[in-house]
PDB file of C-alpha atoms in Angstrom:
ATOM      1  CA  MET A  12       0.000   0.000   0.000  1.00 46.00           C
ATOM      2  CA  ASP A  13       1.130   3.538  -0.748  1.00 47.00           C
ATOM      3  CA  PRO A  14       2.558   5.051   2.461  1.00 44.00           C
ATOM      4  CA  ASN A  15       1.815   8.540   1.124  1.00 45.00           C
ATOM      5  CA  VAL A  16      -1.911   7.798   1.080  1.00 43.00           C
ATOM      6  CA  LEU A  17      -2.544   5.076   3.611  1.00 42.00           C
ATOM      7  CA  THR A  18      -2.079   6.918   6.885  1.00 43.00           C
ATOM      8  CA  ASP A  19      -2.688   6.301  10.528  1.00 42.00           C
ATOM      9  CA  GLU A  20      -5.402   8.871  11.311  1.00 39.00           C
ATOM     10  CA  ALA A  21      -3.505  12.080  10.420  1.00 39.00           C
ATOM     11  CA  ALA A  22       0.162  11.136  10.177  1.00 41.00           C
ATOM     12  CA  THR A  23       1.910  10.247   6.927  1.00 37.00           C
ATOM     13  CA  ILE A  24       4.648   7.699   7.358  1.00 34.00           C
ATOM     14  CA  ARG A  25       7.822   8.573   5.554  1.00 38.00           C
ATOM     15  CA  THR A  26      11.161   7.062   6.326  1.00 38.00           C
ATOM     16  CA  GLU A  27      14.281   8.344   4.659  1.00 36.00           C
ATOM     17  CA  ILE A  28      17.747   6.963   5.146  1.00 36.00           C
ATOM     18  CA  SER A  29      20.354   9.639   4.823  1.00 40.00           C
ATOM     19  CA  PRO A  30      24.036   8.871   4.363  1.00 43.00           C
ATOM     20  CA  ARG A  31      25.959   9.040   7.596  1.00 43.00           C
ATOM     21  CA  PRO A  32      29.661   8.744   8.119  1.00 42.00           C
ATOM     22  CA  ALA A  33      30.784   5.379   9.397  1.00 43.00           C
ATOM     23  CA  SER A  34      32.052   5.329  12.948  1.00 41.00           C
ATOM     24  CA  SER A  35      34.793   2.949  13.945  1.00 40.00           C
ATOM     25  CA  GLY A  36      33.085   2.142  17.238  1.00 40.00           C
ATOM     26  CA  GLY A  37      29.431   2.999  16.576  1.00 39.00           C
ATOM     27  CA  ASP A  38      26.553   0.701  15.675  1.00 38.00           C
ATOM     28  CA  TRP A  39      26.078   2.399  12.347  1.00 30.00           C
ATOM     29  CA  GLY A  40      29.561   1.465  11.236  1.00 34.00           C
ATOM     30  CA  ARG A  41      29.049  -2.197  12.149  1.00 34.00           C
ATOM     31  CA  SER A  42      25.650  -2.458  10.460  1.00 36.00           C
ATOM     32  CA  LYS A  43      26.431  -0.475   7.337  1.00 42.00           C
ATOM     33  CA  ALA A  44      25.113  -2.293   4.251  1.00 40.00           C
ATOM     34  CA  PRO A  45      27.559  -3.289   1.524  1.00 43.00           C
ATOM     35  CA  LYS A  46      27.846  -0.867  -1.349  1.00 46.00           C
ATOM     36  CA  GLY A  47      25.089  -1.319  -3.922  1.00 46.00           C
ATOM     37  CA  ARG A  48      22.494  -2.728  -1.505  1.00 43.00           C
ATOM     38  CA  LEU A  49      19.440  -0.869  -0.287  1.00 44.00           C
ATOM     39  CA  LEU A  50      18.609  -0.625   3.367  1.00 45.00           C
ATOM     40  CA  SER A  51      15.006  -1.486   4.244  1.00 45.00           C
ATOM     41  CA  PRO A  52      13.266   1.241   6.210  1.00 49.00           C
ATOM     42  CA  PRO A  53      12.456   0.206   9.749  1.00 49.00           C
ATOM     43  CA  SER A  54       8.876  -0.934  10.372  1.00 50.00           C
ATOM     44  CA  THR A  55       6.736   1.289  12.543  1.00 55.00           C
ATOM     45  CA  ALA A  56       3.787   0.570  14.779  1.00 59.00           C
ATOM     46  CA  SER A  57       1.753   3.128  12.836  1.00 62.00           C
ATOM     47  CA  GLY A  58       2.480   1.451   9.526  1.00 66.00           C
ATOM     48  CA  VAL A  59       1.503  -1.970  10.859  1.00 78.00           C
ATOM     49  CA  ALA A  60      -1.684  -0.507  12.326  1.00 84.00           C
ATOM     50  CA  ALA A  61      -2.584   1.081   8.983  1.00 86.00           C
ATOM     51  CA  VAL A  62      -2.180  -2.236   7.168  1.00 90.00           C
ATOM     52  CA  GLY A  63      -4.302  -3.915   9.824  1.00 91.00           C
ATOM     53  CA  ARG A  64      -7.047  -1.313   9.363  1.00 92.00           C
ATOM     54  CA  ALA A  65      -6.984  -1.835   5.603  1.00 93.00           C
ATOM     55  CA  MET A  66      -7.416  -5.582   6.109  1.00 92.00           C
ATOM     56  CA  THR A  67     -10.280  -4.857   8.488  1.00 93.00           C
ATOM     57  CA  VAL A  68     -12.030  -2.826   5.787  1.00 94.00           C
ATOM     58  CA  LEU A  69     -11.619  -5.628   3.241  1.00 93.00           C
ATOM     59  CA  GLY A  70     -12.810  -8.112   5.835  1.00 91.00           C
ATOM     60  CA  ALA A  71     -16.078  -6.202   6.194  1.00 93.00           C
ATOM     61  CA  PHE A  72     -17.279  -7.703   2.919  1.00 92.00           C
ATOM     62  CA  ARG A  73     -19.214 -10.907   3.494  1.00 86.00           C
ATOM     63  CA  PRO A  74     -20.571 -13.603   1.161  1.00 79.00           C
ATOM     64  CA  GLY A  75     -23.445 -12.107  -0.802  1.00 81.00           C
ATOM     65  CA  ASP A  76     -22.236  -8.511  -0.466  1.00 89.00           C
ATOM     66  CA  THR A  77     -21.929  -6.937  -3.901  1.00 91.00           C
ATOM     67  CA  ALA A  78     -21.524  -3.368  -2.626  1.00 94.00           C
ATOM     68  CA  LEU A  79     -21.400  -1.636   0.752  1.00 95.00           C
ATOM     69  CA  PRO A  80     -22.027   2.030   1.571  1.00 96.00           C
ATOM     70  CA  LEU A  81     -19.636   3.897   3.825  1.00 96.00           C
ATOM     71  CA  ARG A  82     -22.032   3.793   6.783  1.00 96.00           C
ATOM     72  CA  VAL A  83     -22.114  -0.022   6.698  1.00 95.00           C
ATOM     73  CA  LEU A  84     -18.337  -0.228   6.448  1.00 95.00           C
ATOM     74  CA  ALA A  85     -18.083   2.057   9.483  1.00 95.00           C
ATOM     75  CA  ALA A  86     -20.604  -0.013  11.437  1.00 95.00           C
ATOM     76  CA  ARG A  87     -18.851  -3.298  10.657  1.00 94.00           C
ATOM     77  CA  THR A  88     -15.301  -2.114  11.257  1.00 94.00           C
ATOM     78  CA  GLY A  89     -15.751   0.345  14.101  1.00 94.00           C
ATOM     79  CA  LEU A  90     -13.470   2.813  12.305  1.00 94.00           C
ATOM     80  CA  TYR A  91     -14.109   6.513  11.691  1.00 94.00           C
ATOM     81  CA  LYS A  92     -15.542   7.280   8.269  1.00 94.00           C
ATOM     82  CA  SER A  93     -12.671   9.666   7.552  1.00 94.00           C
ATOM     83  CA  THR A  94     -10.167   6.875   8.277  1.00 94.00           C
ATOM     84  CA  ILE A  95     -12.079   4.434   6.099  1.00 94.00           C
ATOM     85  CA  LEU A  96     -12.129   6.880   3.184  1.00 95.00           C
ATOM     86  CA  ARG A  97      -8.356   7.300   3.341  1.00 94.00           C
ATOM     87  CA  LEU A  98      -7.879   3.549   3.430  1.00 94.00           C
ATOM     88  CA  LEU A  99     -10.317   3.044   0.557  1.00 95.00           C
ATOM     89  CA  ALA A 100      -8.450   5.602  -1.545  1.00 94.00           C
ATOM     90  CA  SER A 101      -5.257   3.577  -1.271  1.00 93.00           C
ATOM     91  CA  LEU A 102      -7.012   0.254  -1.741  1.00 94.00           C
ATOM     92  CA  GLU A 103      -8.700   1.627  -4.858  1.00 94.00           C
ATOM     93  CA  ARG A 104      -5.368   2.735  -6.273  1.00 94.00           C
ATOM     94  CA  TYR A 105      -4.198  -0.883  -6.109  1.00 92.00           C
ATOM     95  CA  CYS A 106      -7.510  -2.243  -7.498  1.00 93.00           C
ATOM     96  CA  CYS A 107      -8.442  -3.943  -4.213  1.00 94.00           C
ATOM     97  CA  VAL A 108     -11.764  -2.078  -4.059  1.00 94.00           C
ATOM     98  CA  ARG A 109     -13.937  -0.307  -6.609  1.00 94.00           C
ATOM     99  CA  ARG A 110     -16.038   2.822  -6.064  1.00 95.00           C
ATOM    100  CA  ASN A 111     -19.501   2.624  -7.613  1.00 95.00           C
ATOM    101  CA  ALA A 112     -21.545   5.431  -9.170  1.00 94.00           C
ATOM    102  CA  ASP A 113     -23.830   5.625  -6.114  1.00 95.00           C
ATOM    103  CA  GLY A 114     -20.862   6.081  -3.758  1.00 94.00           C
ATOM    104  CA  SER A 115     -20.860   2.521  -2.446  1.00 95.00           C
ATOM    105  CA  TRP A 116     -17.798   0.269  -2.566  1.00 95.00           C
ATOM    106  CA  SER A 117     -17.241  -3.218  -3.976  1.00 94.00           C
ATOM    107  CA  PRO A 118     -14.330  -5.687  -3.825  1.00 93.00           C
ATOM    108  CA  GLY A 119     -11.796  -5.092  -6.587  1.00 93.00           C
ATOM    109  CA  PRO A 120     -10.338  -7.420  -9.226  1.00 91.00           C
ATOM    110  CA  MET A 121      -6.915  -7.591  -7.580  1.00 92.00           C
ATOM    111  CA  LEU A 122      -8.425  -9.782  -4.853  1.00 89.00           C
ATOM    112  CA  LEU A 123      -9.362 -12.369  -7.476  1.00 86.00           C
ATOM    113  CA  HIS A 124      -5.849 -12.221  -8.903  1.00 89.00           C
ATOM    114  CA  TRP A 125      -4.284 -12.842  -5.500  1.00 89.00           C
ATOM    115  CA  GLY A 126      -6.778 -15.593  -4.755  1.00 82.00           C
ATOM    116  CA  SER A 127      -6.009 -17.362  -8.015  1.00 81.00           C
ATOM    117  CA  LEU A 128      -2.283 -17.143  -7.263  1.00 85.00           C
ATOM    118  CA  TYR A 129      -2.895 -18.836  -3.924  1.00 79.00           C
ATOM    119  CA  VAL A 130      -5.081 -21.598  -5.384  1.00 77.00           C
ATOM    120  CA  ARG A 131      -2.718 -22.296  -8.303  1.00 80.00           C
ATOM    121  CA  GLY A 132       0.235 -22.310  -5.938  1.00 79.00           C
ATOM    122  CA  LEU A 133      -1.303 -25.210  -4.014  1.00 77.00           C
ATOM    123  CA  GLY A 134      -1.259 -27.342  -7.157  1.00 79.00           C
ATOM    124  CA  LEU A 135      -4.426 -29.170  -6.091  1.00 86.00           C
ATOM    125  CA  GLU A 136      -7.025 -28.242  -8.687  1.00 85.00           C
ATOM    126  CA  THR A 137      -6.121 -30.903 -11.258  1.00 89.00           C
ATOM    127  CA  LEU A 138      -6.332 -33.537  -8.523  1.00 92.00           C
ATOM    128  CA  VAL A 139      -9.273 -32.347  -6.449  1.00 94.00           C
ATOM    129  CA  GLN A 140     -11.812 -31.031  -8.951  1.00 94.00           C
ATOM    130  CA  PRO A 141     -12.214 -34.281 -10.939  1.00 95.00           C
ATOM    131  CA  VAL A 142     -12.735 -36.179  -7.679  1.00 95.00           C
ATOM    132  CA  LEU A 143     -15.445 -33.741  -6.578  1.00 95.00           C
ATOM    133  CA  ASP A 144     -17.148 -33.958  -9.966  1.00 94.00           C
ATOM    134  CA  SER A 145     -17.145 -37.766  -9.864  1.00 94.00           C
ATOM    135  CA  LEU A 146     -18.443 -37.847  -6.291  1.00 94.00           C
ATOM    136  CA  THR A 147     -21.279 -35.476  -7.148  1.00 93.00           C
ATOM    137  CA  GLU A 148     -22.193 -37.494 -10.220  1.00 92.00           C
ATOM    138  CA  ALA A 149     -22.273 -40.730  -8.209  1.00 92.00           C
ATOM    139  CA  THR A 150     -24.343 -39.353  -5.321  1.00 92.00           C
ATOM    140  CA  GLY A 151     -26.341 -36.413  -6.656  1.00 90.00           C
ATOM    141  CA  GLN A 152     -25.083 -34.320  -3.722  1.00 92.00           C
ATOM    142  CA  GLY A 153     -22.809 -31.275  -3.550  1.00 92.00           C
ATOM    143  CA  ALA A 154     -19.109 -31.944  -2.946  1.00 95.00           C
ATOM    144  CA  THR A 155     -16.587 -29.454  -1.558  1.00 95.00           C
ATOM    145  CA  PHE A 156     -12.943 -29.314  -0.511  1.00 96.00           C
ATOM    146  CA  TRP A 157     -12.028 -27.186   2.516  1.00 95.00           C
ATOM    147  CA  VAL A 158      -8.823 -25.958   4.119  1.00 93.00           C
ATOM    148  CA  LYS A 159      -8.393 -24.345   7.499  1.00 93.00           C
ATOM    149  CA  LEU A 160      -8.080 -20.555   7.373  1.00 89.00           C
ATOM    150  CA  ASP A 161      -7.318 -19.872  11.039  1.00 89.00           C
ATOM    151  CA  ASP A 162      -8.295 -21.133  14.477  1.00 88.00           C
ATOM    152  CA  GLU A 163     -11.940 -20.245  13.912  1.00 90.00           C
ATOM    153  CA  ARG A 164     -12.654 -20.431  10.181  1.00 91.00           C
ATOM    154  CA  ARG A 165     -12.388 -22.666   7.132  1.00 94.00           C
ATOM    155  CA  ILE A 166     -12.501 -21.726   3.453  1.00 92.00           C
ATOM    156  CA  CYS A 167     -13.884 -23.621   0.465  1.00 93.00           C
ATOM    157  CA  LEU A 168     -11.282 -24.041  -2.283  1.00 92.00           C
ATOM    158  CA  TYR A 169     -13.245 -26.170  -4.748  1.00 92.00           C
ATOM    159  CA  ARG A 170     -16.896 -26.990  -5.302  1.00 93.00           C
ATOM    160  CA  ALA A 171     -18.958 -29.352  -7.468  1.00 92.00           C
ATOM    161  CA  ALA A 172     -22.685 -28.600  -7.500  1.00 87.00           C
ATOM    162  CA  PRO A 173     -25.284 -31.352  -7.977  1.00 83.00           C
ATOM    163  CA  PRO A 174     -27.095 -31.213 -11.337  1.00 73.00           C
ATOM    164  CA  ARG A 175     -30.564 -30.833  -9.829  1.00 68.00           C
ATOM    165  CA  THR A 176     -29.756 -28.121  -7.319  1.00 57.00           C
ATOM    166  CA  LEU A 177     -31.954 -25.027  -7.256  1.00 47.00           C
ATOM    167  CA  ARG A 178     -29.349 -22.947  -5.452  1.00 55.00           C
ATOM    168  CA  VAL A 179     -25.655 -23.197  -4.692  1.00 53.00           C
ATOM    169  CA  ALA A 180     -25.358 -22.970  -0.937  1.00 71.00           C
ATOM    170  CA  VAL A 181     -21.548 -22.858  -0.919  1.00 82.00           C
ATOM    171  CA  GLN A 182     -19.193 -21.528  -3.563  1.00 85.00           C
ATOM    172  CA  ALA A 183     -15.428 -21.626  -3.892  1.00 86.00           C
ATOM    173  CA  GLY A 184     -13.967 -18.832  -1.778  1.00 87.00           C
ATOM    174  CA  ASP A 185     -16.723 -18.890   0.847  1.00 89.00           C
ATOM    175  CA  MET A 186     -15.642 -18.868   4.487  1.00 88.00           C
ATOM    176  CA  MET A 187     -17.449 -20.513   7.382  1.00 89.00           C
ATOM    177  CA  PRO A 188     -16.800 -21.087  11.075  1.00 90.00           C
ATOM    178  CA  LEU A 189     -15.073 -24.388  11.781  1.00 90.00           C
ATOM    179  CA  GLY A 190     -18.199 -25.413  13.660  1.00 87.00           C
ATOM    180  CA  SER A 191     -19.243 -28.842  14.882  1.00 86.00           C
ATOM    181  CA  ALA A 192     -20.504 -30.247  11.581  1.00 91.00           C
ATOM    182  CA  ALA A 193     -18.593 -32.989   9.763  1.00 94.00           C
ATOM    183  CA  THR A 194     -16.064 -30.677   8.073  1.00 94.00           C
ATOM    184  CA  GLY A 195     -15.242 -28.802  11.269  1.00 93.00           C
ATOM    185  CA  ARG A 196     -14.806 -32.059  13.146  1.00 93.00           C
ATOM    186  CA  VAL A 197     -12.255 -33.258  10.598  1.00 95.00           C
ATOM    187  CA  PHE A 198     -10.083 -30.280  11.519  1.00 94.00           C
ATOM    188  CA  ALA A 199     -10.791 -30.780  15.224  1.00 93.00           C
ATOM    189  CA  VAL A 200      -9.553 -34.387  15.025  1.00 93.00           C
ATOM    190  CA  TRP A 201      -6.652 -34.335  12.559  1.00 93.00           C
ATOM    191  CA  ASP A 202      -5.330 -30.757  12.427  1.00 90.00           C
ATOM    192  CA  PRO A 203      -1.834 -30.751  14.018  1.00 81.00           C
ATOM    193  CA  ALA A 204      -2.533 -27.336  15.558  1.00 82.00           C
ATOM    194  CA  ALA A 205      -5.207 -28.908  17.756  1.00 75.00           C
ATOM    195  CA  GLY A 206      -2.502 -30.620  19.811  1.00 74.00           C
ATOM    196  CA  GLU A 207      -3.743 -32.107  23.051  1.00 71.00           C
ATOM    197  CA  ALA A 208      -7.140 -30.477  22.487  1.00 72.00           C
ATOM    198  CA  ALA A 209      -7.775 -32.643  19.425  1.00 79.00           C
ATOM    199  CA  GLU A 210     -10.953 -34.686  19.448  1.00 85.00           C
ATOM    200  CA  ALA A 211     -10.718 -38.449  19.500  1.00 86.00           C
ATOM    201  CA  ALA A 212     -10.597 -40.001  16.043  1.00 84.00           C
ATOM    202  CA  PRO A 213     -13.606 -42.114  15.059  1.00 85.00           C
ATOM    203  CA  GLU A 214     -13.300 -45.866  14.984  1.00 84.00           C
ATOM    204  CA  VAL A 215     -12.237 -47.173  11.589  1.00 85.00           C
ATOM    205  CA  PRO A 216     -12.810 -50.745  10.449  1.00 79.00           C
ATOM    206  CA  ALA A 217      -9.735 -52.741   9.517  1.00 81.00           C
ATOM    207  CA  GLY A 218      -8.570 -51.657   6.091  1.00 81.00           C
ATOM    208  CA  GLY A 219     -11.029 -48.751   6.130  1.00 86.00           C
ATOM    209  CA  TYR A 220     -10.613 -44.983   5.923  1.00 93.00           C
ATOM    210  CA  PRO A 221     -11.897 -42.456   8.496  1.00 94.00           C
ATOM    211  CA  VAL A 222     -15.183 -40.696   7.744  1.00 94.00           C
ATOM    212  CA  ILE A 223     -17.355 -38.407   9.883  1.00 94.00           C
ATOM    213  CA  ALA A 224     -21.083 -37.939   9.252  1.00 93.00           C
ATOM    214  CA  THR A 225     -23.318 -35.381  10.975  1.00 93.00           C
ATOM    215  CA  GLN A 226     -26.848 -34.078  10.589  1.00 89.00           C
ATOM    216  CA  GLY A 227     -28.364 -30.830  11.793  1.00 82.00           C
ATOM    217  CA  SER A 228     -25.065 -29.533  13.195  1.00 75.00           C
ATOM    218  CA  ARG A 229     -24.780 -26.363  11.111  1.00 71.00           C
ATOM    219  CA  GLU A 230     -28.288 -26.163   9.665  1.00 75.00           C
ATOM    220  CA  LEU A 231     -31.200 -28.157  11.036  1.00 76.00           C
ATOM    221  CA  ASP A 232     -32.197 -29.519   7.636  1.00 82.00           C
ATOM    222  CA  ALA A 233     -28.662 -30.276   6.414  1.00 86.00           C
ATOM    223  CA  ALA A 234     -26.428 -33.326   6.609  1.00 91.00           C
ATOM    224  CA  ALA A 235     -22.764 -33.792   5.739  1.00 93.00           C
ATOM    225  CA  ILE A 236     -20.174 -36.533   5.331  1.00 95.00           C
ATOM    226  CA  SER A 237     -16.520 -35.511   5.502  1.00 96.00           C
ATOM    227  CA  ALA A 238     -13.140 -37.239   5.382  1.00 96.00           C
ATOM    228  CA  PRO A 239      -9.568 -35.993   5.883  1.00 96.00           C
ATOM    229  CA  VAL A 240      -7.099 -35.701   3.015  1.00 96.00           C
ATOM    230  CA  PHE A 241      -3.437 -35.986   3.992  1.00 95.00           C
ATOM    231  CA  GLN A 242      -0.165 -34.729   2.560  1.00 91.00           C
ATOM    232  CA  PRO A 243       3.205 -36.482   2.940  1.00 91.00           C
ATOM    233  CA  GLY A 244       4.065 -37.139   6.550  1.00 88.00           C
ATOM    234  CA  ARG A 245       0.397 -37.699   7.355  1.00 89.00           C
ATOM    235  CA  VAL A 246      -0.101 -33.946   7.657  1.00 91.00           C
ATOM    236  CA  LEU A 247      -3.694 -32.832   7.150  1.00 94.00           C
ATOM    237  CA  CYS A 248      -4.172 -31.089   3.785  1.00 94.00           C
ATOM    238  CA  GLY A 249      -7.913 -30.471   3.911  1.00 94.00           C
ATOM    239  CA  ALA A 250     -11.380 -31.942   4.264  1.00 96.00           C
ATOM    240  CA  LEU A 251     -13.391 -33.548   1.461  1.00 97.00           C
ATOM    241  CA  THR A 252     -17.087 -33.073   2.188  1.00 96.00           C
ATOM    242  CA  LEU A 253     -20.350 -34.253   0.691  1.00 95.00           C
ATOM    243  CA  SER A 254     -23.377 -32.259   1.828  1.00 91.00           C
ATOM    244  CA  GLY A 255     -27.091 -32.141   1.195  1.00 88.00           C
ATOM    245  CA  SER A 256     -30.478 -32.062   2.853  1.00 86.00           C
ATOM    246  CA  ASN A 257     -31.372 -34.404   5.684  1.00 85.00           C
ATOM    247  CA  GLU A 258     -34.250 -35.662   3.614  1.00 87.00           C
ATOM    248  CA  ARG A 259     -32.093 -36.745   0.687  1.00 88.00           C
ATOM    249  CA  LEU A 260     -28.635 -37.456   2.087  1.00 89.00           C
ATOM    250  CA  TRP A 261     -29.183 -39.009   5.506  1.00 90.00           C
ATOM    251  CA  PRO A 262     -31.222 -42.026   4.319  1.00 91.00           C
ATOM    252  CA  GLU A 263     -28.289 -42.758   1.982  1.00 90.00           C
ATOM    253  CA  VAL A 264     -25.545 -42.156   4.530  1.00 91.00           C
ATOM    254  CA  GLU A 265     -24.379 -45.759   4.907  1.00 92.00           C
ATOM    255  CA  ARG A 266     -24.207 -46.235   1.148  1.00 92.00           C
ATOM    256  CA  VAL A 267     -22.462 -42.927   0.535  1.00 94.00           C
ATOM    257  CA  LYS A 268     -19.867 -42.988   3.335  1.00 94.00           C
ATOM    258  CA  PRO A 269     -17.670 -45.556   1.554  1.00 94.00           C
ATOM    259  CA  LEU A 270     -17.729 -43.395  -1.583  1.00 95.00           C
ATOM    260  CA  VAL A 271     -16.492 -40.351   0.362  1.00 96.00           C
ATOM    261  CA  ALA A 272     -13.845 -42.496   2.078  1.00 95.00           C
ATOM    262  CA  GLU A 273     -12.643 -43.893  -1.238  1.00 95.00           C
ATOM    263  CA  ALA A 274     -12.438 -40.418  -2.787  1.00 96.00           C
ATOM    264  CA  ALA A 275     -10.467 -39.003   0.158  1.00 96.00           C
ATOM    265  CA  ALA A 276      -8.142 -42.020   0.241  1.00 95.00           C
ATOM    266  CA  GLY A 277      -7.478 -41.642  -3.478  1.00 94.00           C
ATOM    267  CA  LEU A 278      -6.599 -37.960  -3.051  1.00 94.00           C
ATOM    268  CA  THR A 279      -4.330 -38.805  -0.135  1.00 95.00           C
ATOM    269  CA  ARG A 280      -2.467 -41.375  -2.253  1.00 94.00           C
ATOM    270  CA  ALA A 281      -2.182 -38.893  -5.124  1.00 92.00           C
ATOM    271  CA  LEU A 282      -0.638 -36.361  -2.745  1.00 90.00           C
ATOM    272  CA  GLY A 283       1.775 -38.924  -1.302  1.00 88.00           C
ATOM    273  CA  GLY A 284       0.102 -38.859   2.114  1.00 80.00           C
TER     274      GLY A 284
END
């Protein structure tokens, strides 16, 4: 972000490094950079705070939000409108937000670019998407692949929608709380960060693969079946989840669980887990 625009309330952060004579006994002489190299300006608390505020503004946009007026951004972030406007000006310059004709603000195209860089960098799409498509075709239910975002949230990386769906409940890029439904429990059991607080793993038949099924945990009329996908070293990569309505999915749960287990096991083998 441009330090000449993105400010902390009223102060503009500018750091200049002026040449100083080397001192035989001073710190400057010992830490002087070799000729031809640039010295990085020291970080400041104000600069870090400004970046944090900018992330807070971007984080105010939620699934389904196409545009937000300034008053809503202020209500959701708790920041002064004047501060938000300065942050938006810098974010707009870097195409992270877009100002609409009515004065509202929308997410900008640079966010999609960064998101695509992240997804492509994982190198999972060519492996995961065909598995989701096959699972959806075999079951008629929606299939998703999730990774953990932080200690409280998960994010959907890939999605295959059932052919007869009237609405897509979850799309790639959507975030949700970890929660107590099947997907959240996969992270609660197998995520290394859980440590001693990890939930006990479900019993797995000999030669089987772990699967967790829940109903009514996130939505009363929804059911889900989820299985862990591992990377090399048996490190959790993500959760493969099949979800649908209680009415349609739960009566089929015993038939469908082996299909989810087989799909997750195949992905794990493909990843070398």
